[in-house]
XYZ file of C-alpha atoms in Angstrom:
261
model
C -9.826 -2.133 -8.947
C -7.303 -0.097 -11.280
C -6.077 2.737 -9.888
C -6.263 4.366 -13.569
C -9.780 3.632 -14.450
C -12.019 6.391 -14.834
C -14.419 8.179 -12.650
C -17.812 6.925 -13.299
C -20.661 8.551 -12.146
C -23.581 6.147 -11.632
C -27.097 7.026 -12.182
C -27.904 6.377 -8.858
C -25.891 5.796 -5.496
C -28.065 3.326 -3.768
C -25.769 1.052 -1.702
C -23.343 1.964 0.879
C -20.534 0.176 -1.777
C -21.473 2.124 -4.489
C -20.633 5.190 -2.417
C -17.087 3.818 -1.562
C -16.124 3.084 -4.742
C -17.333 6.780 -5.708
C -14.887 8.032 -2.826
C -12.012 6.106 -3.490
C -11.887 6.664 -7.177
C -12.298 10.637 -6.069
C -9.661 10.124 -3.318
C -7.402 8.699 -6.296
C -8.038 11.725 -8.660
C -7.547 14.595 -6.057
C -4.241 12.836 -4.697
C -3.214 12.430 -8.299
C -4.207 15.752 -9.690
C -2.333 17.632 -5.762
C 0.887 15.862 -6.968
C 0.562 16.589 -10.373
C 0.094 20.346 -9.889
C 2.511 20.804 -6.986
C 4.652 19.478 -9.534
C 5.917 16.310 -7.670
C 6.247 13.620 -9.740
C 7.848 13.579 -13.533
C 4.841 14.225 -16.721
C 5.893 10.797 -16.787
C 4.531 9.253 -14.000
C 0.554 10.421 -15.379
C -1.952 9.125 -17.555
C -5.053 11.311 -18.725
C -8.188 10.122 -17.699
C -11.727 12.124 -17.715
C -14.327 12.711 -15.213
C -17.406 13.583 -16.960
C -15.815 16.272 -19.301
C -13.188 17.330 -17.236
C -9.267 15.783 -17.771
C -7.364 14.823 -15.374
C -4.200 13.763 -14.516
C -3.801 10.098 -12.892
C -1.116 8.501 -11.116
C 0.303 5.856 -12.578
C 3.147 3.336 -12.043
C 6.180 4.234 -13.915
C 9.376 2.620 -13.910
C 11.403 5.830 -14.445
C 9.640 6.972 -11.336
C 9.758 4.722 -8.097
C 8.286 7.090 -5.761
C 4.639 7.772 -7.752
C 4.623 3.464 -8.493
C 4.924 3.512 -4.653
C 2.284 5.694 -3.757
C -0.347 4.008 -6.772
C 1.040 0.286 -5.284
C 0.111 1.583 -1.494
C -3.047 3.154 -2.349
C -4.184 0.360 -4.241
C -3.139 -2.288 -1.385
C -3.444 -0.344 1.665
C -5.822 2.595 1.444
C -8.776 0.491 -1.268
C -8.271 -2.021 2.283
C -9.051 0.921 4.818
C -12.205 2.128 2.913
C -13.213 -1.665 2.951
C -12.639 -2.200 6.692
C -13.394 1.299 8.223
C -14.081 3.963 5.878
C -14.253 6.849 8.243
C -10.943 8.510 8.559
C -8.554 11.308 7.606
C -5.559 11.030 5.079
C -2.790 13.820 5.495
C -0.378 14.024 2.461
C 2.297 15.934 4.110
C 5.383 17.585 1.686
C 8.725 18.114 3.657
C 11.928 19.174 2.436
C 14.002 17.747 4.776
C 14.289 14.036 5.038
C 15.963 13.882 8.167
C 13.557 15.608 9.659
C 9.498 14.625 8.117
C 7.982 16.342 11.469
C 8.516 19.631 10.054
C 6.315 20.033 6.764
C 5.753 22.745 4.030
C 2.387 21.632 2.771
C -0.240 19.359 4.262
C -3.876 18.136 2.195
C -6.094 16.643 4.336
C -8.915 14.440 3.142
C -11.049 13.501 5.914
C -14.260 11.180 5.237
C -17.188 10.772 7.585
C -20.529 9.777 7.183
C -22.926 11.934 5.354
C -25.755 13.056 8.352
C -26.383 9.594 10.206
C -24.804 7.649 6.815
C -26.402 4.443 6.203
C -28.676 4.759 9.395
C -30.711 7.109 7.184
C -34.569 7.363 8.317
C -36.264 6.779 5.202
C -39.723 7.057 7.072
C -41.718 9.892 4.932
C -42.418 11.550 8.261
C -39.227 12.553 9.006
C -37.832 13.043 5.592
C -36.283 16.190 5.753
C -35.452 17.558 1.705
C -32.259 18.397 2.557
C -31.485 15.271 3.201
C -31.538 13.702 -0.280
C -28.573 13.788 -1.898
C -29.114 12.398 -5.494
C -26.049 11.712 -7.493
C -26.551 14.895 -9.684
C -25.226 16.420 -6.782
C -22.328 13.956 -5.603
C -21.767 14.693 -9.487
C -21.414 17.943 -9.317
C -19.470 18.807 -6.119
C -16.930 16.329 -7.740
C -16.542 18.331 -10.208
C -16.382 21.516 -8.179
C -13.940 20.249 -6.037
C -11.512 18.842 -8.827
C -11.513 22.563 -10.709
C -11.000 23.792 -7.084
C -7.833 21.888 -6.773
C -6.669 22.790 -10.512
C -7.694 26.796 -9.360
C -6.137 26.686 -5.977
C -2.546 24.590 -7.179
C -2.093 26.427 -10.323
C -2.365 29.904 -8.324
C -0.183 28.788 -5.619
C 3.586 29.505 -5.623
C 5.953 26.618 -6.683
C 6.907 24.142 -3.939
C 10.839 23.491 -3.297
C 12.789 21.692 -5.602
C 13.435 18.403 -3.824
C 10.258 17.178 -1.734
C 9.204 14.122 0.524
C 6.092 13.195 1.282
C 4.790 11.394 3.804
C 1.237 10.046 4.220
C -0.643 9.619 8.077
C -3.672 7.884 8.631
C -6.196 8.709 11.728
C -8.924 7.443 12.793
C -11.923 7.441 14.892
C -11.437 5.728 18.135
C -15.126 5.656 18.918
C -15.394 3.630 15.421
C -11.959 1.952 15.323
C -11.014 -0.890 17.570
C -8.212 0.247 19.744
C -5.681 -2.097 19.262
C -6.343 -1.972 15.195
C -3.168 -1.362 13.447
C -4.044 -0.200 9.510
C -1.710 -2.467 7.166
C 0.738 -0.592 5.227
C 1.738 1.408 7.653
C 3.510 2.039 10.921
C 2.161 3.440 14.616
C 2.649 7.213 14.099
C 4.291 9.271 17.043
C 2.230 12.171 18.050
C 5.206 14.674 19.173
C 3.525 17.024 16.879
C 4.177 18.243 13.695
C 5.803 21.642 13.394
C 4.808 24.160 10.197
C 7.834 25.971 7.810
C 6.798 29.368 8.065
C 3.361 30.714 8.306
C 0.373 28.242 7.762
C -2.759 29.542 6.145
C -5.417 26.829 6.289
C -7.556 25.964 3.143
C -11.109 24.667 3.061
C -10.737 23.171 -0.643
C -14.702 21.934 -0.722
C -16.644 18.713 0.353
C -18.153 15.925 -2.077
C -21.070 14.259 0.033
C -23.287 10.857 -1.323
C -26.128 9.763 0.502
C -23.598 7.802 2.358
C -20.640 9.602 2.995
C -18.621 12.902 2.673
C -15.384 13.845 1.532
C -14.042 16.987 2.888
C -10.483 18.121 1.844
C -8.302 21.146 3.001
C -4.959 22.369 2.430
C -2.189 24.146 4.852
C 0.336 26.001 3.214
C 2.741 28.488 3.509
C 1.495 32.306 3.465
C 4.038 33.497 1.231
C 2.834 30.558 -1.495
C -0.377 32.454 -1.671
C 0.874 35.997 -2.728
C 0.243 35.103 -6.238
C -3.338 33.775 -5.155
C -6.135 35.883 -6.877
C -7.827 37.159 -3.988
C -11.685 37.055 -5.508
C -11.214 33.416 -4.990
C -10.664 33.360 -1.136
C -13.320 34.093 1.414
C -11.800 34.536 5.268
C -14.225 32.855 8.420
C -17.295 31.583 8.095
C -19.315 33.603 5.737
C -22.264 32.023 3.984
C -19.415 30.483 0.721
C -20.398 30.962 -3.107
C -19.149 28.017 -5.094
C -16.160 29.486 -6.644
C -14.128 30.130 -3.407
C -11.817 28.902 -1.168
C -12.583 28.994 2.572
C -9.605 30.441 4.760
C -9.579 29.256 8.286
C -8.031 31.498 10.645
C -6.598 28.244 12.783
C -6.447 24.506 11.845
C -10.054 23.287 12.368
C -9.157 19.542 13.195
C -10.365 19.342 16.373
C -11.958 15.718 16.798
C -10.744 13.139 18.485
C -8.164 11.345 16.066
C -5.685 8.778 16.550
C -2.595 8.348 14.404
């Protein structure tokens, strides 16, 4: 599938691969729109594209650019493989400005994915159909949406990132869902000596997109001083009850499950 198609939203997200392709095309537009905004790769290296009636920005191959035709040729052979084979997992597009040294990072955007409730184990038995529990693709539809403009909010309010970047991407995964001696293709055992933050990390719930089938949660960590210039009626701090139009700010990093890199 092309990384540069559009986002399509069926009329109705029945199968368990309808939901993947849904995620992966989303995955594609929130990495592509994140590196767009932060300013990453050249004008160049996008096409315009349009989800519903919003535009966005896609990555694109570009032979002027080596480093976004990398990142289109590994999503499209590496991570399109990983939803395939197990789709629960979290993505972490770190940004480092050193690149001697990729343990200590500037920015981080996490995407994690996980089943939505007990996934495709659903209980369809009218008995124990709870309401809540029916997500129709109005709604996959419209946190998509949401969570797009959230990006374009949050990036375009955020200070500018360092002139020169890297960025690195890491891959974890369940062990309780992952075999243990499964090795994701495209890329390499990561070392867990930890990964150290430039300056003060604030830590970013961005929003969740769920399907009847699965969820897509993404967050961001960046430096304190990048969000001076942040209008403040869009942040809410802890766990408050969160209207649509903010951002969540977690006091700590909230990644506490049991990941392997």
């Amino acid at each position: 599938s092309n990384f540069q198609s559009a986002v399509v939203f069926p009329n109705k997200i029945s199968t368990e691969q309808q939901s993947l392709m849904l995620v992966k095309r989303l995955l594609a537009v929130a990495v592509s729109c994140i590196t767009y905004l932060r300013g990453i790769f050249p004008e160049s290296a996008y096409g315009t594209r349009y989800m519903d009636d919003v535009c966005v920005k896609i990555l694109r191959e570009d032979k002027n650019c080596p480093g976004s035709t990398q990142l289109v040729k590994w999503y499209v052979n590496y991570i399109y493989v990983q939803f395939l084979l197990f789709p629960l997992f979290t993505l972490k597009m770190q940004v480092y400005t050193h690149p001697e040294d990729p343990q200590t990072i500037t920015e981080c955007y996490h995407f994690k994915f996980k089943y939505t409730h007990n996934g495709p184990l659903l209980d369809f038995s009218s008995k124990n159909k709870r309401n809540d529990s029916t997500i129709t693709c109005a709604d996959t539809k419209k946190a998509s949406i949401l969570l797009i403009r959230k990006i374009y909010v949050l990036m375009q309010n955020l200070s500018p990132l360092p002139d020169d970047v890297c960025l690195t991407m890491k891959l974890f995964y369940y062990d309780d869902v992952t075999p243990s001696d499964y090795q994701p293709p495209g890329f390499k055992e990561g070392e867990c000596e930890g990964m150290i933050f430039e300056g003060e990390p604030m830590y970013l719930n961005v929003g969740e997109v769920p399907t009847p089938f699965h969820m897509l949660k993404v967050k961001v960590t960046t430096e304190k001083q990048r969000m001076e210039n942040v209008d403040k009626s869009i942040l809410k701090h802890g766990e408050t009850n969160v209207p649509l139009q903010v951002l969540r700010v977690d006091r700590d990093d909230p990644e506490g499950e049991n990941q392997d890199m």
